[in-house]
CSV table of C-alpha atoms and ligand atoms in Angstrom, one decimal:
chain,number,residue,atom,x,y,z
A,1,UNK,CA,0.1,-0.1,0.2
A,2,UNK,CA,1.5,3.5,-0.6
A,3,UNK,CA,1.7,6.2,2.1
A,4,UNK,CA,-0.5,8.0,0.4
A,5,UNK,CA,-3.6,5.4,0.8
A,6,UNK,CA,-1.6,3.9,4.2
A,7,UNK,CA,-2.1,7.9,5.5
A,8,UNK,CA,-5.5,7.9,4.6
A,9,UNK,CA,-6.9,4.7,5.9
A,10,UNK,CA,-5.1,5.3,9.7
A,11,UNK,CA,-6.1,8.6,9.4
A,12,UNK,CA,-9.5,7.6,9.8
A,13,UNK,CA,-8.8,5.1,12.7
A,14,UNK,CA,-6.9,8.5,14.5
A,15,UNK,CA,-9.8,10.5,14.3
A,16,UNK,CA,-11.0,7.7,17.4
A,17,UNK,CA,-7.9,6.6,18.8
A,18,UNK,CA,-6.5,10.3,18.9
A,19,UNK,CA,-3.1,9.0,19.7
A,20,UNK,CA,-0.1,11.7,19.4
A,21,UNK,CA,2.8,9.2,19.1
A,22,UNK,CA,0.6,7.0,16.4
A,23,UNK,CA,0.4,10.4,14.1
A,24,UNK,CA,3.8,12.0,14.6
A,25,UNK,CA,5.1,8.5,13.7
A,26,UNK,CA,2.5,8.6,10.9
A,27,UNK,CA,3.6,11.7,9.4
A,28,UNK,CA,6.8,11.2,9.5
A,29,UNK,CA,6.4,7.6,7.5
A,30,UNK,CA,3.8,10.2,5.1
A,31,UNK,CA,7.2,12.2,4.5
A,32,UNK,CA,6.6,15.0,6.4
A,33,UNK,CA,9.9,15.2,7.8
A,34,UNK,CA,10.4,15.0,11.3
A,35,UNK,CA,10.4,18.3,12.6
A,36,UNK,CA,7.4,19.6,10.9
A,37,UNK,CA,6.0,16.0,11.8
A,38,UNK,CA,7.1,16.3,15.6
A,39,UNK,CA,5.4,20.1,15.4
A,40,UNK,CA,1.9,19.2,13.7
A,41,UNK,CA,1.8,16.7,16.3
A,42,UNK,CA,2.1,18.0,19.3
A,43,UNK,CA,-0.4,20.7,18.4
A,44,UNK,CA,-2.6,18.5,16.7
A,45,UNK,CA,-2.3,16.5,20.3
A,46,UNK,CA,-4.5,19.8,22.0
A,47,UNK,CA,-6.9,19.7,19.5
A,48,UNK,CA,-10.6,17.6,19.7
A,49,UNK,CA,-10.4,16.1,16.4
A,50,UNK,CA,-7.3,15.1,14.8
A,51,UNK,CA,-8.3,15.1,11.0
A,52,UNK,CA,-10.0,18.2,11.3
A,53,UNK,CA,-6.9,20.0,13.4
A,54,UNK,CA,-4.3,18.9,10.7
A,55,UNK,CA,-6.5,19.6,8.1
A,56,UNK,CA,-6.5,23.4,9.1
A,57,UNK,CA,-2.7,23.2,10.5
A,58,UNK,CA,-2.1,22.3,6.6
A,59,UNK,CA,-4.0,24.9,5.5
A,60,UNK,CA,-2.7,27.6,7.4
A,61,UNK,CA,1.1,26.8,6.2
A,62,UNK,CA,0.2,26.5,2.4
A,63,UNK,CA,-2.9,29.3,1.5
A,64,UNK,CA,-0.8,32.0,1.8
A,65,UNK,CA,1.8,31.2,-0.7
A,66,UNK,CA,-0.6,30.4,-3.2
A,67,UNK,CA,-0.9,33.1,-6.2
A,68,UNK,CA,-0.5,34.1,-9.7
A,69,UNK,CA,2.7,34.6,-11.4
A,70,UNK,CA,2.6,38.3,-12.1
A,71,UNK,CA,4.4,39.7,-15.2
A,72,UNK,CA,5.6,43.3,-14.1
A,73,UNK,CA,5.0,45.7,-17.7
A,74,UNK,CA,8.1,47.4,-16.5
A,75,UNK,CA,10.2,44.3,-18.0
A,76,UNK,CA,10.3,43.8,-21.1
A,77,UNK,CA,10.3,41.0,-22.1
A,78,UNK,CA,9.9,39.5,-18.7
A,79,UNK,CA,11.9,36.7,-18.0
A,80,UNK,CA,11.0,33.4,-16.6
A,81,UNK,CA,13.3,30.7,-16.3
A,82,UNK,CA,12.5,27.1,-16.1
A,83,UNK,CA,14.1,25.2,-13.7
A,84,UNK,CA,14.1,21.5,-12.2
A,85,UNK,CA,15.4,17.8,-12.3
A,86,UNK,CA,15.0,15.3,-15.3
A,87,UNK,CA,11.4,14.2,-16.2
A,88,UNK,CA,9.7,17.0,-13.6
A,89,UNK,CA,7.9,18.3,-16.4
A,90,UNK,CA,9.6,21.8,-17.4
A,91,UNK,CA,9.3,21.6,-21.0
A,92,UNK,CA,5.4,21.1,-20.9
A,93,UNK,CA,5.2,23.7,-17.8
A,94,UNK,CA,6.8,26.5,-20.9
A,95,UNK,CA,3.9,25.4,-23.0
A,96,UNK,CA,1.2,25.4,-20.0
A,97,UNK,CA,2.6,28.6,-19.5
A,98,UNK,CA,2.6,30.1,-22.7
A,99,UNK,CA,-1.2,28.9,-23.0
A,100,UNK,CA,-2.1,30.8,-19.8
A,101,UNK,CA,-0.2,34.0,-20.8
A,102,UNK,CA,-1.0,33.9,-24.3
A,103,UNK,CA,-4.8,33.8,-23.0
A,104,UNK,CA,-4.3,37.1,-20.8
A,105,UNK,CA,-3.5,38.7,-24.1
A,106,UNK,CA,0.2,38.7,-23.3
A,107,UNK,CA,3.1,37.9,-26.4
A,108,UNK,CA,5.3,34.9,-25.1
A,109,UNK,CA,8.5,34.1,-27.0
A,110,UNK,CA,10.3,30.8,-25.7
A,111,UNK,CA,13.7,29.5,-25.5
A,112,UNK,CA,15.2,25.9,-26.0
A,113,UNK,CA,17.9,26.2,-23.9
A,114,UNK,CA,18.0,22.5,-24.0
A,115,UNK,CA,20.5,21.7,-26.4
A,116,UNK,CA,21.9,19.3,-25.9
A,117,UNK,CA,19.1,16.5,-26.9
A,118,UNK,CA,17.9,17.0,-30.3
A,119,UNK,CA,14.5,15.7,-29.3
A,120,UNK,CA,14.2,18.5,-26.3
A,121,UNK,CA,14.4,21.0,-29.1
A,122,UNK,CA,12.0,19.0,-31.2
A,123,UNK,CA,9.5,18.7,-28.6
A,124,UNK,CA,9.5,22.4,-27.8
A,125,UNK,CA,9.4,23.1,-31.7
A,126,UNK,CA,6.1,21.1,-31.3
A,127,UNK,CA,5.0,23.2,-28.8
A,128,UNK,CA,5.8,26.8,-30.6
A,129,UNK,CA,3.6,25.6,-33.4
A,130,UNK,CA,0.7,24.2,-31.8
A,131,UNK,CA,0.5,27.9,-29.2
A,132,UNK,CA,2.2,30.4,-32.0
A,133,UNK,CA,4.8,31.3,-30.4
A,134,UNK,CA,8.4,32.1,-31.2
A,135,UNK,CA,11.2,30.0,-30.5
A,136,UNK,CA,14.9,30.6,-30.0
A,137,UNK,CA,16.5,27.2,-30.7
A,138,UNK,CA,19.8,25.7,-31.8
A,139,UNK,CA,20.2,23.7,-35.2
A,140,UNK,CA,19.8,20.5,-33.6
A,141,UNK,CA,22.7,19.1,-34.4
A,142,UNK,CA,23.8,16.2,-32.0
A,143,UNK,CA,27.4,17.0,-33.0
A,144,UNK,CA,27.6,20.3,-32.5
A,145,UNK,CA,24.9,21.4,-29.6
A,146,UNK,CA,24.2,25.1,-29.5
A,147,UNK,CA,25.8,26.5,-25.7
A,148,UNK,CA,22.7,27.2,-23.9
A,149,UNK,CA,23.8,30.7,-22.5
A,150,UNK,CA,24.8,31.7,-25.8
A,151,UNK,CA,21.6,31.0,-26.8
A,152,UNK,CA,20.0,32.4,-23.7
A,153,UNK,CA,21.9,35.9,-24.6
A,154,UNK,CA,20.6,35.7,-28.3
A,155,UNK,CA,17.1,35.3,-27.3
A,156,UNK,CA,17.0,38.0,-24.6
A,157,UNK,CA,18.6,40.2,-27.3
A,158,UNK,CA,15.7,39.8,-29.9
A,159,UNK,CA,12.5,39.0,-28.1
A,160,UNK,CA,10.5,42.0,-28.2
A,161,UNK,CA,7.4,39.9,-26.6
A,162,UNK,CA,5.8,40.8,-23.1
A,163,UNK,CA,6.9,37.7,-21.6
A,164,UNK,CA,10.1,34.9,-22.7
A,165,UNK,CA,10.0,31.5,-21.1
A,166,UNK,CA,13.3,29.6,-21.2
A,167,UNK,CA,13.6,25.7,-20.7
A,168,UNK,CA,16.3,24.5,-19.4
A,169,UNK,CA,18.1,21.1,-19.4
A,170,UNK,CA,17.2,18.1,-16.8
A,171,UNK,CA,19.7,18.1,-14.3
A,172,UNK,CA,20.6,16.1,-11.4
A,173,UNK,CA,21.4,18.6,-9.2
A,174,UNK,CA,24.5,16.6,-8.2
A,175,UNK,CA,25.7,17.4,-11.7
A,176,UNK,CA,28.5,19.9,-11.3
A,177,UNK,CA,29.1,20.9,-15.3
A,178,UNK,CA,25.3,20.9,-15.7
A,179,UNK,CA,24.4,23.6,-12.9
A,180,UNK,CA,28.0,25.7,-13.9
A,181,UNK,CA,25.4,25.8,-17.6
A,182,UNK,CA,22.9,27.1,-15.3
A,183,UNK,CA,24.7,29.3,-13.5
A,184,UNK,CA,26.3,30.4,-17.1
A,185,UNK,CA,22.6,31.4,-18.1
A,186,UNK,CA,22.1,33.2,-15.1
A,187,UNK,CA,25.3,35.6,-15.7
A,188,UNK,CA,24.8,36.2,-19.5
A,189,UNK,CA,20.7,37.2,-19.3
A,190,UNK,CA,22.0,39.7,-16.4
A,191,UNK,CA,24.7,40.7,-19.0
A,192,UNK,CA,21.4,42.5,-20.8
A,193,UNK,CA,19.0,43.1,-17.5
A,194,UNK,CA,20.7,43.0,-14.8
A,195,UNK,CA,17.3,42.4,-13.3
A,196,UNK,CA,16.6,39.4,-15.2
A,197,UNK,CA,15.3,36.6,-15.1
A,198,UNK,CA,12.6,37.8,-13.3
A,199,UNK,CA,11.3,34.5,-12.1
A,200,UNK,CA,12.8,31.5,-11.4
A,201,UNK,CA,10.3,29.0,-10.9
A,202,UNK,CA,11.7,25.2,-9.6
A,203,UNK,CA,9.4,22.5,-11.5
A,204,UNK,CA,8.9,19.9,-9.0
A,205,UNK,CA,7.3,16.1,-9.7
A,206,UNK,CA,5.1,16.4,-6.6
A,207,UNK,CA,5.0,12.4,-6.8
A,208,UNK,CA,8.5,12.1,-5.9
A,209,UNK,CA,8.7,12.5,-1.8
A,210,UNK,CA,11.4,13.3,0.2
A,211,UNK,CA,13.9,14.5,-2.1
A,212,UNK,CA,12.0,17.5,-3.0
A,213,UNK,CA,13.7,19.3,-0.6
A,214,UNK,CA,16.8,18.3,-1.6
A,215,UNK,CA,16.1,20.1,-4.9
A,216,UNK,CA,15.3,23.2,-3.7
A,217,UNK,CA,18.3,23.2,-2.0
A,218,UNK,CA,20.7,22.3,-4.6
A,219,UNK,CA,19.2,24.7,-7.0
A,220,UNK,CA,19.1,27.8,-4.9
A,221,UNK,CA,22.9,27.7,-4.7
A,222,UNK,CA,22.6,28.6,-8.3
A,223,UNK,CA,20.3,31.2,-7.8
A,224,UNK,CA,17.5,32.0,-5.7
A,225,UNK,CA,14.3,30.2,-6.7
A,226,UNK,CA,11.4,32.7,-6.7
A,227,UNK,CA,8.8,30.1,-6.6
A,228,UNK,CA,7.5,26.6,-7.7
A,229,UNK,CA,5.4,25.0,-9.4
A,230,UNK,CA,4.3,21.2,-8.5
A,231,UNK,CA,3.7,19.0,-11.3
A,232,UNK,CA,1.9,15.4,-11.7
A,233,UNK,CA,-0.8,16.2,-9.0
A,234,UNK,CA,-3.1,14.3,-11.2
A,235,UNK,CA,-1.2,11.4,-10.2
A,236,UNK,CA,0.0,9.8,-6.3
A,237,UNK,CA,1.3,13.2,-5.4
A,238,UNK,CA,3.5,13.0,-2.0
A,239,UNK,CA,0.7,15.0,0.1
A,240,UNK,CA,3.6,15.0,3.0
A,241,UNK,CA,6.5,16.0,1.3
A,242,UNK,CA,5.0,18.9,-0.3
A,243,UNK,CA,3.9,20.0,3.0
A,244,UNK,CA,7.3,19.8,4.0
A,245,UNK,CA,8.6,21.3,1.1
A,246,UNK,CA,6.6,24.4,1.5
A,247,UNK,CA,6.9,24.8,5.4
A,248,UNK,CA,10.6,24.8,5.1
A,249,UNK,CA,11.1,27.1,2.1
A,250,UNK,CA,8.2,29.5,1.9
A,251,UNK,CA,7.9,29.7,-1.8
A,252,UNK,CA,5.6,30.9,-3.6
A,253,UNK,CA,3.3,28.2,-5.3
A,254,UNK,CA,2.6,29.6,-8.6
A,255,UNK,CA,0.4,26.3,-9.9
A,256,UNK,CA,-0.3,22.8,-10.2
A,257,UNK,CA,0.0,20.9,-13.1
A,258,UNK,CA,-2.6,17.9,-13.6
A,259,UNK,CA,-1.6,16.4,-16.8
A,260,UNK,CA,-0.6,16.5,-20.2
A,261,UNK,CA,-1.1,19.5,-22.4
A,262,UNK,CA,-1.0,23.0,-22.3
A,263,UNK,CA,-4.4,23.9,-20.7
A,264,UNK,CA,-3.7,21.3,-17.7
A,265,UNK,CA,-2.5,23.9,-15.3
A,266,UNK,CA,-4.3,25.6,-12.3
A,267,UNK,CA,-3.9,27.2,-9.1
A,268,UNK,CA,-3.1,25.6,-6.3
A,269,UNK,CA,-5.9,24.3,-5.0
A,270,UNK,CA,-5.7,23.6,-0.9
A,271,UNK,CA,-9.5,21.7,-0.6
A,272,UNK,CA,-8.9,19.6,-3.7
A,273,UNK,CA,-5.4,18.4,-2.0
A,274,UNK,CA,-6.8,17.9,1.6
A,275,UNK,CA,-9.5,16.0,-0.3
A,276,UNK,CA,-6.9,13.7,-1.9
A,277,UNK,CA,-5.0,13.5,1.2
A,278,UNK,CA,-7.6,12.9,3.7
A,279,UNK,CA,-10.5,10.7,2.1
B,1,GTP,N1,0.3,13.2,-15.8
B,1,GTP,C1,0.9,14.1,-15.9
B,1,GTP,N2,2.3,14.2,-16.8
B,1,GTP,C2,3.1,15.0,-16.9
B,1,GTP,C3,2.6,16.6,-15.9
B,1,GTP,N3,3.5,17.4,-16.7
B,1,GTP,C4,4.2,16.8,-17.3
B,1,GTP,N4,4.2,15.6,-17.8
B,1,GTP,C5,5.1,14.9,-18.0
B,1,GTP,O1,6.0,14.1,-17.6
B,1,GTP,C6,7.1,13.8,-18.7
B,1,GTP,C7,8.2,15.0,-18.8
B,1,GTP,O2,7.5,15.9,-19.2
B,1,GTP,P1,8.7,17.1,-19.4
B,1,GTP,O3,7.9,18.0,-19.9
B,1,GTP,O4,9.6,16.5,-21.0
B,1,GTP,O5,9.6,17.1,-18.7
B,1,GTP,P2,11.0,17.9,-18.5
B,1,GTP,O6,11.1,18.3,-17.4
B,1,GTP,O7,11.1,18.7,-19.7
B,1,GTP,O8,11.8,16.8,-18.8
B,1,GTP,P3,13.8,16.8,-19.1
B,1,GTP,O9,13.7,17.8,-20.5
B,1,GTP,O10,14.0,15.3,-19.8
B,1,GTP,O11,14.3,17.0,-18.2
B,1,GTP,C8,6.1,14.0,-20.4
B,1,GTP,O12,5.9,12.9,-20.6
B,1,GTP,C9,4.8,14.6,-19.9
B,1,GTP,O13,4.3,14.9,-20.7
B,1,GTP,C10,1.5,16.7,-15.2
B,1,GTP,O14,1.1,17.7,-15.0
B,1,GTP,N5,0.5,15.5,-15.3
B,2,MG,MG1,12.4,18.9,-21.1
């Protein structure tokens, strides 16, 4: 049984047993992390009904951080860099954000800075055509990939759009070369506009559990993260780990991915999250 299901079934019993230590253990097991689990169990132990108290505590942690991405029109283009480990959903999120901003009447250019994989550029070209966005990309030559930082520089120098969204290669946060490459992208953007990038969004796969906190820490070393997008919330999201990461870093949550199309993006709903977690 997954933690998720286990947590759900035990929650039902807990409402009756109201056992503090048991609650703490379950929370740890469900990826809330030791510190937050102890804190929650302590606070909640004094309350009448555990499920209700836990819900309200989680809401207090998450609700203030839910916000839409605000595009500052003084910045032209407003530069957004998407970062994250392999397969977290960055490229799909580029499409989702492009669609989201275009619906607000903003023009959007996208940059395929994952130049190392030909398929990555091709994937983004398909999205750009579908969404009718200008795309900056390398020539898809696997022998001689375009340097990502030089492509980012060219894109920001030439873009005339309201928003410029930069896709980056999926990196394992312990891969020094790739992390250096990411740092270089940031450096060249600042050469053109010292306030850029205006948003650095870490894209997380919400089904990955504890490792999410580690990812935030490592990517923060390159450049401050300004917000999170939590993907694959339509799957078996690790509820506890999400609460932990949000509580620990207090970063804005700009939205959740709930599927594979450009439309599958919405604001985080605490109500929906708690419903999935508890029921
Ligand atoms: N169910 C579901 N699938 C998603 C979501 N977001 C992305 N995916 C799928 O997850 C897979 C990886 O998505 P990508 O957008 O390619 O991820 P990435 O971070 O760009 O991957 P790399 O460039 O390889 O690091 C694809 O099959 C997507 O369709 C989501 O919110 N829900
Ligand atoms: Mg990608």
